[in-house]
XYZ file of C-alpha atoms in Angstrom:
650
model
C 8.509 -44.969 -30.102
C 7.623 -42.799 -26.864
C 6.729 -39.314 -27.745
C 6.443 -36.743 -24.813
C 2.418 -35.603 -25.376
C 3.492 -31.817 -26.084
C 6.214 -31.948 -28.170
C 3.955 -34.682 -30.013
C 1.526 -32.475 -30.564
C 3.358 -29.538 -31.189
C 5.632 -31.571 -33.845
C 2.176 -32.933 -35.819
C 0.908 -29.085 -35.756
C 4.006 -27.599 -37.260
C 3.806 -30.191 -39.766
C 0.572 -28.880 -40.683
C 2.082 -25.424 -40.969
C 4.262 -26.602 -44.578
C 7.920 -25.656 -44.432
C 7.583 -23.186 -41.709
C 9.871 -24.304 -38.775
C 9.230 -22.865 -35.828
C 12.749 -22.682 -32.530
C 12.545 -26.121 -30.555
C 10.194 -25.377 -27.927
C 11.067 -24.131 -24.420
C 10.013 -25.680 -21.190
C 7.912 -22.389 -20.881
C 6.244 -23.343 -23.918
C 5.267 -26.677 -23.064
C 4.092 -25.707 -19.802
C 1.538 -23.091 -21.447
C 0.253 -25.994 -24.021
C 0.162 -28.200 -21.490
C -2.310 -25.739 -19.832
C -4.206 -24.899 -22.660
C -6.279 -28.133 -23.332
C -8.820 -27.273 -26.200
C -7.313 -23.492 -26.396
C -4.163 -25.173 -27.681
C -5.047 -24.139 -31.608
C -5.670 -20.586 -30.693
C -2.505 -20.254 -29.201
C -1.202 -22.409 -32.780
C -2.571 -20.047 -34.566
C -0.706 -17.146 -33.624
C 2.239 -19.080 -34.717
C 0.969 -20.264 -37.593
C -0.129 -16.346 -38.694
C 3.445 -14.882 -38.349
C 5.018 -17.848 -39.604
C 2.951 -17.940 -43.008
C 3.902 -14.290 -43.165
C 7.537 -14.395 -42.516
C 7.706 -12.404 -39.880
C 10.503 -13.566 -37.659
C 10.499 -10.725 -35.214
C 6.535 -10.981 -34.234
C 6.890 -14.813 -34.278
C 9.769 -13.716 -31.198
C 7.216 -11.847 -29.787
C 3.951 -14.183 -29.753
C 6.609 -16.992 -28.741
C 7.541 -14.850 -25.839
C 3.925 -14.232 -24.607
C 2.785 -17.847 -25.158
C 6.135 -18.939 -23.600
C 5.376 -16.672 -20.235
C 1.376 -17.248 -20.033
C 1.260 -20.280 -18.107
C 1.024 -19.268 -15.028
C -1.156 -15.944 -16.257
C -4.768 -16.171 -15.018
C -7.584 -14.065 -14.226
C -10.558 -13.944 -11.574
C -14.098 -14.936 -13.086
C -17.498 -15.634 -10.991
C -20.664 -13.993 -10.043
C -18.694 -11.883 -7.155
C -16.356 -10.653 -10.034
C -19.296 -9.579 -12.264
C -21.158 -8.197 -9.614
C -18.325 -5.979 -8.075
C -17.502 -4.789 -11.498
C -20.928 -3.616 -12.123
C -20.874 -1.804 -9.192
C -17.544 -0.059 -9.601
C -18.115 0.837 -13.310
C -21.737 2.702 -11.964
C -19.836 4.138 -8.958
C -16.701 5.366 -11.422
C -19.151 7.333 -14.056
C -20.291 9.767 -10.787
C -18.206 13.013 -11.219
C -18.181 14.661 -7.768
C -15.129 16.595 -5.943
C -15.359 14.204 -3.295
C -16.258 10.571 -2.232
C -17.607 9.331 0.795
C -15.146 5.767 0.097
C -15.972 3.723 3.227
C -19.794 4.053 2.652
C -19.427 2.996 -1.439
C -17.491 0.165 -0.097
C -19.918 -0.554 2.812
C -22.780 -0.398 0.579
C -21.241 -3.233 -1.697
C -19.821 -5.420 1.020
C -23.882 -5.195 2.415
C -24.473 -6.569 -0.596
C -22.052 -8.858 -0.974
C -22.382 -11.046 1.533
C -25.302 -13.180 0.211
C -22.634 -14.233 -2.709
C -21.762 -17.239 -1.492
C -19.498 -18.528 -4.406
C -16.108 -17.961 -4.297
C -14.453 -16.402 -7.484
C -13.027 -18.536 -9.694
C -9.326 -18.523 -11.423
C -9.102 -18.660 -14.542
C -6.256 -19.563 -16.716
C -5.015 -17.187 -19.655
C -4.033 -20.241 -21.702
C -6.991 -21.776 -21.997
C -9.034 -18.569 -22.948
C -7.132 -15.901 -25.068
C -7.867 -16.199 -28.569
C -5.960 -16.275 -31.504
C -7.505 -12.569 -33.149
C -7.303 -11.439 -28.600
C -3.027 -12.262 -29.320
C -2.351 -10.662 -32.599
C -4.554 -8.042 -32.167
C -2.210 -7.397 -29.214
C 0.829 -7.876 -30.728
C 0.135 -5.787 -34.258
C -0.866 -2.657 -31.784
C 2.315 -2.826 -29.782
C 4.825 -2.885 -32.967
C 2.713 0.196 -34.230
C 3.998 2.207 -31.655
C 7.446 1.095 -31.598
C 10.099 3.088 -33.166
C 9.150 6.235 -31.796
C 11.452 8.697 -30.572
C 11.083 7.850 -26.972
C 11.801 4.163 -27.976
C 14.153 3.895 -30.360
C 16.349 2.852 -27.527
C 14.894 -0.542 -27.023
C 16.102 -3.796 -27.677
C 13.918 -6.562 -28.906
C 14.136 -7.983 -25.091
C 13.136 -4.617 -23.993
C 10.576 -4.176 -25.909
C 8.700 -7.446 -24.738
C 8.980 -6.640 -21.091
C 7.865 -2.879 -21.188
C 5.754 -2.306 -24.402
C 4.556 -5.427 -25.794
C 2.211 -7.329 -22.744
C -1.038 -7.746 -22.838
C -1.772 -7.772 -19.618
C -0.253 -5.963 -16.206
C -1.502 -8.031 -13.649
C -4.140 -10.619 -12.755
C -6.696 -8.341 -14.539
C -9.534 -9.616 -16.930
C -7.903 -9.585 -20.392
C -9.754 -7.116 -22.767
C -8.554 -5.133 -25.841
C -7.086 -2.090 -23.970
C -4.541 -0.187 -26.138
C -6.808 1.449 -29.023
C -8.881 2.712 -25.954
C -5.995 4.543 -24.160
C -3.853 5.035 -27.265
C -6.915 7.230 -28.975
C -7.144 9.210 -25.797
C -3.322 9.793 -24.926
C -1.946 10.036 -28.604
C -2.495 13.635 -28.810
C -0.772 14.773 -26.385
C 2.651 13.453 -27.457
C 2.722 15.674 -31.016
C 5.336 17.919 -29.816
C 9.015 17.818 -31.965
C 10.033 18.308 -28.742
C 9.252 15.279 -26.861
C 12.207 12.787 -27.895
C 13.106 10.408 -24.782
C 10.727 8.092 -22.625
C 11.095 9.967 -19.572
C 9.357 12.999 -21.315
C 6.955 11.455 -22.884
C 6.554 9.710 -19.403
C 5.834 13.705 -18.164
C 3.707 14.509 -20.554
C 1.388 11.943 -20.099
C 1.523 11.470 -16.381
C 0.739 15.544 -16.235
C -2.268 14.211 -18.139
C -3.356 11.502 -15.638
C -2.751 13.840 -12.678
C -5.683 16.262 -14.116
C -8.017 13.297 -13.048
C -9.356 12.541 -9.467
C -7.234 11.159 -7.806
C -8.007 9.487 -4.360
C -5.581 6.778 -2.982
C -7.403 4.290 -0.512
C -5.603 1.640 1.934
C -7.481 -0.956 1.108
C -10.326 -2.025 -1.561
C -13.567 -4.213 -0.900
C -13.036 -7.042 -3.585
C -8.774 -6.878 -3.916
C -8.410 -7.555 -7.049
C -6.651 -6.096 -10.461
C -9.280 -3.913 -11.842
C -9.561 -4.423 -16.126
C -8.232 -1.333 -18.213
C -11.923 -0.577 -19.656
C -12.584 0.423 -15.631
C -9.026 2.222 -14.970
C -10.049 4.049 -17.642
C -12.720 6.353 -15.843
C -11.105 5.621 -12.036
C -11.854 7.736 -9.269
C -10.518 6.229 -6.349
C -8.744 2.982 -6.151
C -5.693 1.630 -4.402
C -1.951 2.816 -5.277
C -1.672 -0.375 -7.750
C -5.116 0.778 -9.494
C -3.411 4.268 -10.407
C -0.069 2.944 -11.372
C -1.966 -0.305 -13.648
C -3.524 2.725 -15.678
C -0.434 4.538 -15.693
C 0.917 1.301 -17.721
C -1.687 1.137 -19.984
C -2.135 4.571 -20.573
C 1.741 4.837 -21.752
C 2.859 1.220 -22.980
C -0.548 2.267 -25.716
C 1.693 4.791 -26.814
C 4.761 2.904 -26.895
C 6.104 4.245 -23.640
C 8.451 1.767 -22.306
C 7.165 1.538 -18.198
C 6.549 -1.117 -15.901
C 5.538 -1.436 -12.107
C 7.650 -1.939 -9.518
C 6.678 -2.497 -5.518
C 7.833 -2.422 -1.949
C 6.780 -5.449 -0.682
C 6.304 -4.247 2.517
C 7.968 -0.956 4.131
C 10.858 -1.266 6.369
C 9.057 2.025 8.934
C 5.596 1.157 8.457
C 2.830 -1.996 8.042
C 2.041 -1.520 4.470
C 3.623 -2.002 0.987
C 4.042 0.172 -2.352
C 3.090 -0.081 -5.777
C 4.701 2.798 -8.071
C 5.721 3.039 -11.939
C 8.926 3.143 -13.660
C 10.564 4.815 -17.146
C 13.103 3.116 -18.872
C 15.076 6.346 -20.099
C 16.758 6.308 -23.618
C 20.428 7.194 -21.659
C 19.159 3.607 -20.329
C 18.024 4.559 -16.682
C 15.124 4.119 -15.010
C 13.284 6.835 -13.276
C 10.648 5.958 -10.760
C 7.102 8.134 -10.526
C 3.662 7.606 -9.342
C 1.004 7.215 -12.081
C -1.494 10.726 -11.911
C 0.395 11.583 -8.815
C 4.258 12.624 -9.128
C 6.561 12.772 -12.343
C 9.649 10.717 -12.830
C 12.528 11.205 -10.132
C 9.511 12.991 -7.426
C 8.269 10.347 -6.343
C 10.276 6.964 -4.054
C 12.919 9.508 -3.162
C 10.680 10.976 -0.083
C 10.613 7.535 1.594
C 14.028 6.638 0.837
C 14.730 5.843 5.002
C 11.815 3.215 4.955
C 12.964 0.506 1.700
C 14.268 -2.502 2.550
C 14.143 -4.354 -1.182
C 12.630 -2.805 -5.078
C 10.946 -5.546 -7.091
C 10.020 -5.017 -10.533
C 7.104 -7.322 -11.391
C 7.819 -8.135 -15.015
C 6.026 -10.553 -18.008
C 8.959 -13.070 -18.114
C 10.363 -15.217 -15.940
C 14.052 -14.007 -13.760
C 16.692 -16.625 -13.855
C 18.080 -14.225 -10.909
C 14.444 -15.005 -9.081
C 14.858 -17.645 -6.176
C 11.923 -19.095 -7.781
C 14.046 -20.462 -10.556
C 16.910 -21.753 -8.258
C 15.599 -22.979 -5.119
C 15.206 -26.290 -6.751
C 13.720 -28.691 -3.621
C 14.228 -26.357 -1.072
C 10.847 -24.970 0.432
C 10.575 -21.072 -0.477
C 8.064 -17.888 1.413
C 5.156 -17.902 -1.062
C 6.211 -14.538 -1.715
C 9.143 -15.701 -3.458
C 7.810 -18.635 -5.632
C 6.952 -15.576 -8.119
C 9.504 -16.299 -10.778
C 7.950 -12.690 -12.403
C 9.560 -10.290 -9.871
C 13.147 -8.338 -10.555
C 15.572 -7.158 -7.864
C 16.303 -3.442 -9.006
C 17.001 -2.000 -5.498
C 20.135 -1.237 -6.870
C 18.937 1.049 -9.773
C 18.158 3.498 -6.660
C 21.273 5.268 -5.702
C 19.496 7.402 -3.238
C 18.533 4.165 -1.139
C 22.365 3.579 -0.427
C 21.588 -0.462 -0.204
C 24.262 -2.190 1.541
C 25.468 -6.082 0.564
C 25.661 -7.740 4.321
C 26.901 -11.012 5.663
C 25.160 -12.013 8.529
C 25.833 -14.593 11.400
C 23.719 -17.362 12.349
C 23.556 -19.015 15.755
C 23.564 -22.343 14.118
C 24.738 -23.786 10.539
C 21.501 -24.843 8.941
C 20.627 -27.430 6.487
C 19.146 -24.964 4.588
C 20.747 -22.717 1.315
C 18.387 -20.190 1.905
C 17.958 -17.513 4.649
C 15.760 -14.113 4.822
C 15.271 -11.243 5.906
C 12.029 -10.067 7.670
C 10.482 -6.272 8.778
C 7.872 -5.653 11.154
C 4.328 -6.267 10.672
C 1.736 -7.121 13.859
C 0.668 -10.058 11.746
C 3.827 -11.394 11.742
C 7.387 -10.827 10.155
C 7.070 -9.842 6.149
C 10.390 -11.708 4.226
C 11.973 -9.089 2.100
C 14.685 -10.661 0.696
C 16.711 -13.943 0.602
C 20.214 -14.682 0.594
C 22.234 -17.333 0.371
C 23.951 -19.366 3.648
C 27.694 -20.371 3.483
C 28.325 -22.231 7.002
C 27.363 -19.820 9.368
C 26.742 -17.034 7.533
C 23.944 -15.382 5.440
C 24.408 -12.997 2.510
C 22.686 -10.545 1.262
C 22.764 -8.279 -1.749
C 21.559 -4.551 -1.765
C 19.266 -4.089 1.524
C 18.323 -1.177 2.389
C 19.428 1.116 5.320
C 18.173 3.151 8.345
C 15.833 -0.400 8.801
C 15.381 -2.881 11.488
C 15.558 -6.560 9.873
C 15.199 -10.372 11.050
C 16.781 -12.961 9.856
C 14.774 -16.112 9.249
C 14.541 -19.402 7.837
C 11.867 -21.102 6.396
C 10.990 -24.091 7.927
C 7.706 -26.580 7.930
C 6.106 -24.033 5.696
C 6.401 -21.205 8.020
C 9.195 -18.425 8.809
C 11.744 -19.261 11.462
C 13.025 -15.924 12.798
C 16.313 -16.874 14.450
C 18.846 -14.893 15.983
C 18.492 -11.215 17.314
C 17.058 -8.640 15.226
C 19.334 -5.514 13.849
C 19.533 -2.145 12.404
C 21.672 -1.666 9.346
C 22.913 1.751 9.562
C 23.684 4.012 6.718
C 27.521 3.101 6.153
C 26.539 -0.894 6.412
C 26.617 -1.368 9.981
C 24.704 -3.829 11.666
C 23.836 -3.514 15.471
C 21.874 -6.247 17.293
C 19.265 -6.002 19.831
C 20.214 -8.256 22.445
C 18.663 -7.849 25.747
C 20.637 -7.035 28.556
C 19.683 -8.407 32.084
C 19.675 -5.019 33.748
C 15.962 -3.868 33.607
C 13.987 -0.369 33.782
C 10.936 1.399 33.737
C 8.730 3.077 31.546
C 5.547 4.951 31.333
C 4.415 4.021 27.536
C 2.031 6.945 25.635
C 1.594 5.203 22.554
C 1.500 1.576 20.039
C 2.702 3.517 16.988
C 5.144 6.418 16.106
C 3.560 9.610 15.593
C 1.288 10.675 12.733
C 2.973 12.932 10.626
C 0.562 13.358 8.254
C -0.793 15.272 11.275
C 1.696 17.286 12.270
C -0.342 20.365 10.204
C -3.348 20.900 12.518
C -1.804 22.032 15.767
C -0.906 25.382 14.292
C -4.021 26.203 12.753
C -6.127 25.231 15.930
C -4.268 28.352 17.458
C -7.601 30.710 17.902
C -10.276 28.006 18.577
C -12.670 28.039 21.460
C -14.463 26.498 24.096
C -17.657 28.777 24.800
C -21.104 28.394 27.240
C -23.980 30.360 26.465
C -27.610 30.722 27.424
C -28.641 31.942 24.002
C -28.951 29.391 21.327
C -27.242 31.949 19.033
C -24.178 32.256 21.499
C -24.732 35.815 21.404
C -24.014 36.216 25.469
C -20.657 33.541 25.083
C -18.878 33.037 28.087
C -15.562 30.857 26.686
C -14.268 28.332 29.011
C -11.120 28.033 27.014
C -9.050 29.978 23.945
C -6.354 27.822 21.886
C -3.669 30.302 23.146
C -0.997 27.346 21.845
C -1.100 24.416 19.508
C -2.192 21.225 20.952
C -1.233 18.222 21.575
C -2.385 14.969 19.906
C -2.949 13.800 23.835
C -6.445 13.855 26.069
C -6.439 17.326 27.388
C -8.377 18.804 30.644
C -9.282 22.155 31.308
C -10.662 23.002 34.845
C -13.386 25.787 34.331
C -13.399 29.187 37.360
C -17.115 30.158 35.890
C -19.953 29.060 38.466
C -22.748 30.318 36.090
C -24.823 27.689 35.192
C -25.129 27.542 30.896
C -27.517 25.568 28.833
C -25.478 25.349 25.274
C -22.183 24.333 25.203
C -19.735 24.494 21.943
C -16.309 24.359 20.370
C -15.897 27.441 17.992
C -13.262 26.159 14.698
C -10.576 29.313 14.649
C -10.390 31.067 10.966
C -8.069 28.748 10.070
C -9.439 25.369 10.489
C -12.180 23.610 9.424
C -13.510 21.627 12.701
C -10.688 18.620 13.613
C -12.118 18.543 17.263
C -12.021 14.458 17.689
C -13.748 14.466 21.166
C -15.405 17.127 23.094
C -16.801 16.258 26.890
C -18.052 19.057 29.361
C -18.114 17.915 33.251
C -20.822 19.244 35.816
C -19.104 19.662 39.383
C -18.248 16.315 41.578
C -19.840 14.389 38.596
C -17.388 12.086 36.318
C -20.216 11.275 33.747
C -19.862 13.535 30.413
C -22.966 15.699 30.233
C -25.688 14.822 27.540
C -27.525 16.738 25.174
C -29.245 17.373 22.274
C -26.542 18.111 19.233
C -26.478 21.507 17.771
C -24.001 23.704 15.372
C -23.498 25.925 12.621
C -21.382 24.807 9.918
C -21.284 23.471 6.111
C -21.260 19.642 5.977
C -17.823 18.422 4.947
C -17.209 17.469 1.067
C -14.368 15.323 2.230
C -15.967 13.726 5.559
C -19.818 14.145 5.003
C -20.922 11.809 7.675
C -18.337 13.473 10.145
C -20.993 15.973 11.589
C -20.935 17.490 14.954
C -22.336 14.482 16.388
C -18.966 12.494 16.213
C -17.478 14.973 19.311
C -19.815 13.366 21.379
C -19.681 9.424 20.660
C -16.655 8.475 23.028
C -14.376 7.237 19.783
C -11.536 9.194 19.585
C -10.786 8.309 16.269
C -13.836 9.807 14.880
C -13.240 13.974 14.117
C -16.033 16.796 13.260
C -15.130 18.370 9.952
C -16.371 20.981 8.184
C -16.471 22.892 4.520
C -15.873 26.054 6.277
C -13.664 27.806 8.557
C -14.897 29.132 12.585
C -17.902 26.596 12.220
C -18.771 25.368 15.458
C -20.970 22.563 16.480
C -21.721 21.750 20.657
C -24.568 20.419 22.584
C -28.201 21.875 24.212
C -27.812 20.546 27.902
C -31.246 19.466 29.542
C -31.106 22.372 31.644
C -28.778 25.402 32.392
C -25.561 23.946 34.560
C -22.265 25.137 36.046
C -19.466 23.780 33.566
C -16.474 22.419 36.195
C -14.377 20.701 33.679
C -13.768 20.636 30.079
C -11.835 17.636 28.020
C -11.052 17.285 24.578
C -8.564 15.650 21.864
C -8.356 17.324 18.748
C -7.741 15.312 15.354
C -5.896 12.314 16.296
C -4.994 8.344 14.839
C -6.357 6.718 18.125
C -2.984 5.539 18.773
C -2.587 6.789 22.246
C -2.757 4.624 25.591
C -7.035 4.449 26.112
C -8.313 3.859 29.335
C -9.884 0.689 29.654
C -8.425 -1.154 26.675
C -5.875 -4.124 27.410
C -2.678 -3.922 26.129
C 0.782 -6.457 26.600
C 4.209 -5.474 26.352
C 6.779 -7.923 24.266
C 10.611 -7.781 23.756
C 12.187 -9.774 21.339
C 14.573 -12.612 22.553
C 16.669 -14.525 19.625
C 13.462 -14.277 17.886
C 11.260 -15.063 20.179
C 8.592 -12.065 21.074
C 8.617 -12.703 25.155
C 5.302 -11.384 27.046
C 6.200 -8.520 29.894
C 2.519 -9.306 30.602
C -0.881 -7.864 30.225
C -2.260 -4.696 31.566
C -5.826 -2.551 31.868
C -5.209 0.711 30.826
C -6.380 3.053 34.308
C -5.877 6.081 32.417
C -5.723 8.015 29.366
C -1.870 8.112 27.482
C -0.264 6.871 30.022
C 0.707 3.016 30.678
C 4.147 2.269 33.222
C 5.562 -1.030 32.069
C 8.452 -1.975 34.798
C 11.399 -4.634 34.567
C 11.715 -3.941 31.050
C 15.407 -5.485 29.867
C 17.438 -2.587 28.803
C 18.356 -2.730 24.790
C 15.475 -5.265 23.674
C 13.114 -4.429 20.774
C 9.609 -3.658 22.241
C 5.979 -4.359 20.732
C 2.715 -2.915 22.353
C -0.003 -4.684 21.407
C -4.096 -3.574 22.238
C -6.101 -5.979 22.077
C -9.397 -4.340 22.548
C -9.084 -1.863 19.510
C -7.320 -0.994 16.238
C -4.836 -2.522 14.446
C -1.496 0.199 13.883
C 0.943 -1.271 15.814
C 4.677 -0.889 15.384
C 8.053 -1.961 17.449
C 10.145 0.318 18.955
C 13.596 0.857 21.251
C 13.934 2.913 24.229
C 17.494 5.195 24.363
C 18.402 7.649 26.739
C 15.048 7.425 27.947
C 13.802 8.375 24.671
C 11.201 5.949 22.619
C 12.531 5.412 18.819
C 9.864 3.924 16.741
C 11.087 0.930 13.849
């Protein structure tokens, strides 16, 4: 007689076990033993142990964690080891501040003469038996508390009972965190998950906190590190947030944006399972339950919830032959866009401009590298559908064809009541003098005011005790190039911009003109001023290096840094910038113009920028989608329409 190899050799082991009888196994089962090779009897073993002592409800729980932990791995190799030694050195440093870009230039230096590349390595064939249980006898402690009560058994395996959050190194995490965040959850008074969520995240906040955009090794940092983090990427602080609460029986998970409907980067955030049986989002050591998605509720296309187990409701467990975005072949991810009121996501049918042979469609955002699949729908004829999508977005419907995304059709904005309007050029054209590639930078908009009171000054006195001043902030600035024509003919020899008493520096470029000369005058850097804790390398010296993306910045408030000229000369002309994103029009750089066209992007050619913020584009067709690229600098790029002469930025 045939026997399949797995269930053969699962049948002989449970034979060994006596008269225990362990559930028929599951396909997820024999895919993790299949997987194990020689780690097979570790993974026995934690069968064996709850089935000797007649525990059914553990035995549910290891069988759940074996059953899920095939395709569970973990990065190993001399780049892992290496980074991690660096980190862990770099995380025991207590300082206010952290000069991030030279910590993780100093270990890229390093790393480039390690040539192998990291290895994956599978959870099945490493965790041992003592590594499971240990795991699984920790998590049961801590169930039955007040702010858990509320679980089911299926609950409780998803949000409590994992040993593991993402592709980090497994290590023995939950004494650790549970030893450190215990105490704090004493109070009579704290009965339900979302405060106990609180009173724990008020904890985490108390630590330094400093979110980065990007890391120099990407990967899923182990709890042992997260434990003394000081900076880290948004998924760093809401991993620890996990562990620090799931130790204690909190029941939270992490949930993402895959990719932001108004902007090119994703989200990683936490979530409470309440015990009224909501779920209230909130950003580990940053903002408390319900604070926290609601601000960027205009910008979500789709919520995920990255979970242990496998979703029957994942397309990864019904596409069946049918070629799927990589992004979707993760059978671990949960649609919960809906448990978001505030997001107002809309189910939409939309048409296609052919019937495909395909049962799957998409829908894309912007990104520069390329549209970003969000979510999938199913086709029926002509049509796509799509289940809770988010509003106030710009989307693209795709297939997915010869392993690559097919936009087709015209791109559209769903609109807050579940309107869709398409951006179909017209043949009627216009013109247009473009300022900028991206929207404006908000996170900006607080410096113009306090630059009110700043000055440009001359001087022939090192201490500036004789000031002439070229130029007084009378009015906030602009994020734009700015000229100032000087009426002083007497000839200076120091030059300087004077912070007001309400900034600290944020001068991004600083140039000072001699008459009929277009050359920026040189000299030797000078200033007054405390050396930024938050930008220390961001001296004086950066008004003066032609990058407008550079900024001084200083600990103190009317510092003032400038330049000793070679000799004493008549100032004609004065430009600056203050504090910007470089996202202006630069003179010099090359730049091309693109409109979509039933998802095509269609060149409206290439262009050397002649001047500063300015750029005139002309037979532009009227109601297209536009995309500036520049392809001699930066990378913030994002599309945009033009109505009623006005530029609106998707």
């Amino acid at each position: 007689m045939n026997t399949h190899p797995i269930i053969g050799y699962l049948g002989i082991s449970l034979l060994l076990l006596g008269s225990c009888r362990m559930p028929t196994p599951t396909p997820g089962i024999e895919e993790t033993l299949s997987k194990a090779g020689s780690n097979r009897d570790e993974l026995f073993q934690v069968i064996r142990h709850y089935q000797e002592k007649g525990d059914s409800l553990r035995l549910k729980a290891a069988l759940f964690l074996i059953e899920n932990m095939a395709d569970k791995y973990y990065y190993t190799g001399k780049a892992i080891d290496e980074y991690y030694t660096f980190i862990d050195s770099v995380y025991q440093i207590q300082q206010e501040e952290y000069d991030i870009p030279a910590i993780y230039g100093g270990f890229s230096n390093k790393a480039q003469y390690l040539k192998e590349q990291p290895a994956l390595t599978a959870d099945a064939q490493t965790l041992s038996t003592d590594y499971l249980i240990e795991n699984i006898e920790e998590a049961f402690a801590v169930w039955n508390r007040p702010w858990n009560q509320h679980l089911s058994f299926e609950e409780f395996c998803e949000l409590v009972l994992p040993y593991r959050v993402g592709s980090e190194i497994p290590e023995s995490w939950r004494s650790l965190y549970r030893k450190r965040f215990e105490p704090f959850l004493q109070s009579d008074t704290i009965q339900t998950a979302q405060q106990a969520c609180t009173t724990i995240n008020n904890e985490l906040i108390k630590q330094t906190i400093h979110i980065t955009q990007s890391s120099v090794l990407p990967i899923d940092l182990c709890p042992t590190t997260l434990a003394n983090i000081k900076f880290g990427l948004c998924g760093d602080y809401a991993n620890q947030a996990v562990f620090a609460m799931r130790s204690v029986g909190i029941p939270v998970a992490v949930e993402i944006v895959p990719h932001w409907g108004d902007n090119n980067n994703s989200h990683v955030f936490n979530v409470v399972y309440d015990n009224n049986g909501r779920s209230h989002d909130f950003s580990g050591s940053e903002q408390n339950p319900d604070e926290h998605l609601i601000r960027f509720k205009n910008a979500i296309p789709k919520v995920y919830r990255k979970t242990f187990g496998k979703q029957s409701s994942s397309l990864a467990m019904q596409h069946k032959n049918e070629a799927i975005p990589p992004f979707f072949m993760n059978a671990n991810l949960l649609d919960v866009t809906d448990n978001y009121p505030f997001i107002g996501a809309k189910d939409i049918t939309i048409p296609l401009p052919e019937q495909p042979n395909h049962n799957f469609a998409y829908l894309c955002v912007f990104d520069p590298h390329g549209w970003i699949p969000v979510a999938w729908g199913n086709i029926n004829g002509d049509k796509a559908y799509f289940k809770a999508v988010g509003p106030n977005i710009v989307y693209q419907t795709a297939l997915y064809r010869d392993e690559k995304l097919e936009p087709i059709g015209d791109p559209f904005l769903l609109d807050t009541v579940g309107q869709v309007s398409f951006y179909t050029p017209q043949t009627e054209t216009m013109k247009y003098v473009l300022e900028r590639k991206h929207r404006d930078a908000k996170y900006l908009d607080y410096l113009p005011p306090i630059m009110v009171g700043g000055k440009i000054q001359g001087a022939n006195r090192p201490d500036f005790s004789d000031a002439i001043t070229f130029y007084t902030f009378t009015e906030e600035p602009n994020f734009k190039y700015t000229t100032v024509m000087s009426t002083y003919q007497t000839p200076v020899k120091y030059v300087r911009y004077l912070s007001s008493d309400k900034t600290c520096g944020n001068i991004a470029e600083l140039e000072f003109y001699a008459t009929n000369n277009d050359t920026p005058l040189k000299g030797k850097v000078i200033g007054d001023y405390e050396p930024s804790s938050y930008y220390p390398r961001n001296g004086a010296e950066v008004m003066f290096d032609g990058d407008a993306l550079t900024f001084f910045h200083t600990n103190d408030t009317l510092s003032w840094g400038g330049l000793e000229l070679e000799q004493p000369i008549a100032i004609s002309k004065i430009r600056y910038i203050i504090r910007n994103d470089d996202n202006g029009i630069r003179k010099g750089h090359e730049y091309e113009l693109f409109y979509m066209n039933k998802g095509n992007w269609k060149s409206l050619d290439k262009q050397i920028a002649t001047e500063d913020d300015r750029l005139l584009y002309k037979q532009m067709p009227k109601g297209a989608l536009y995309w500036l690229r520049d392809y001699t600098k930066g990378k913030a790029e994002r599309m945009f329409e033009i109505t009623e002469n006005t530029i609106i930025w998707h």
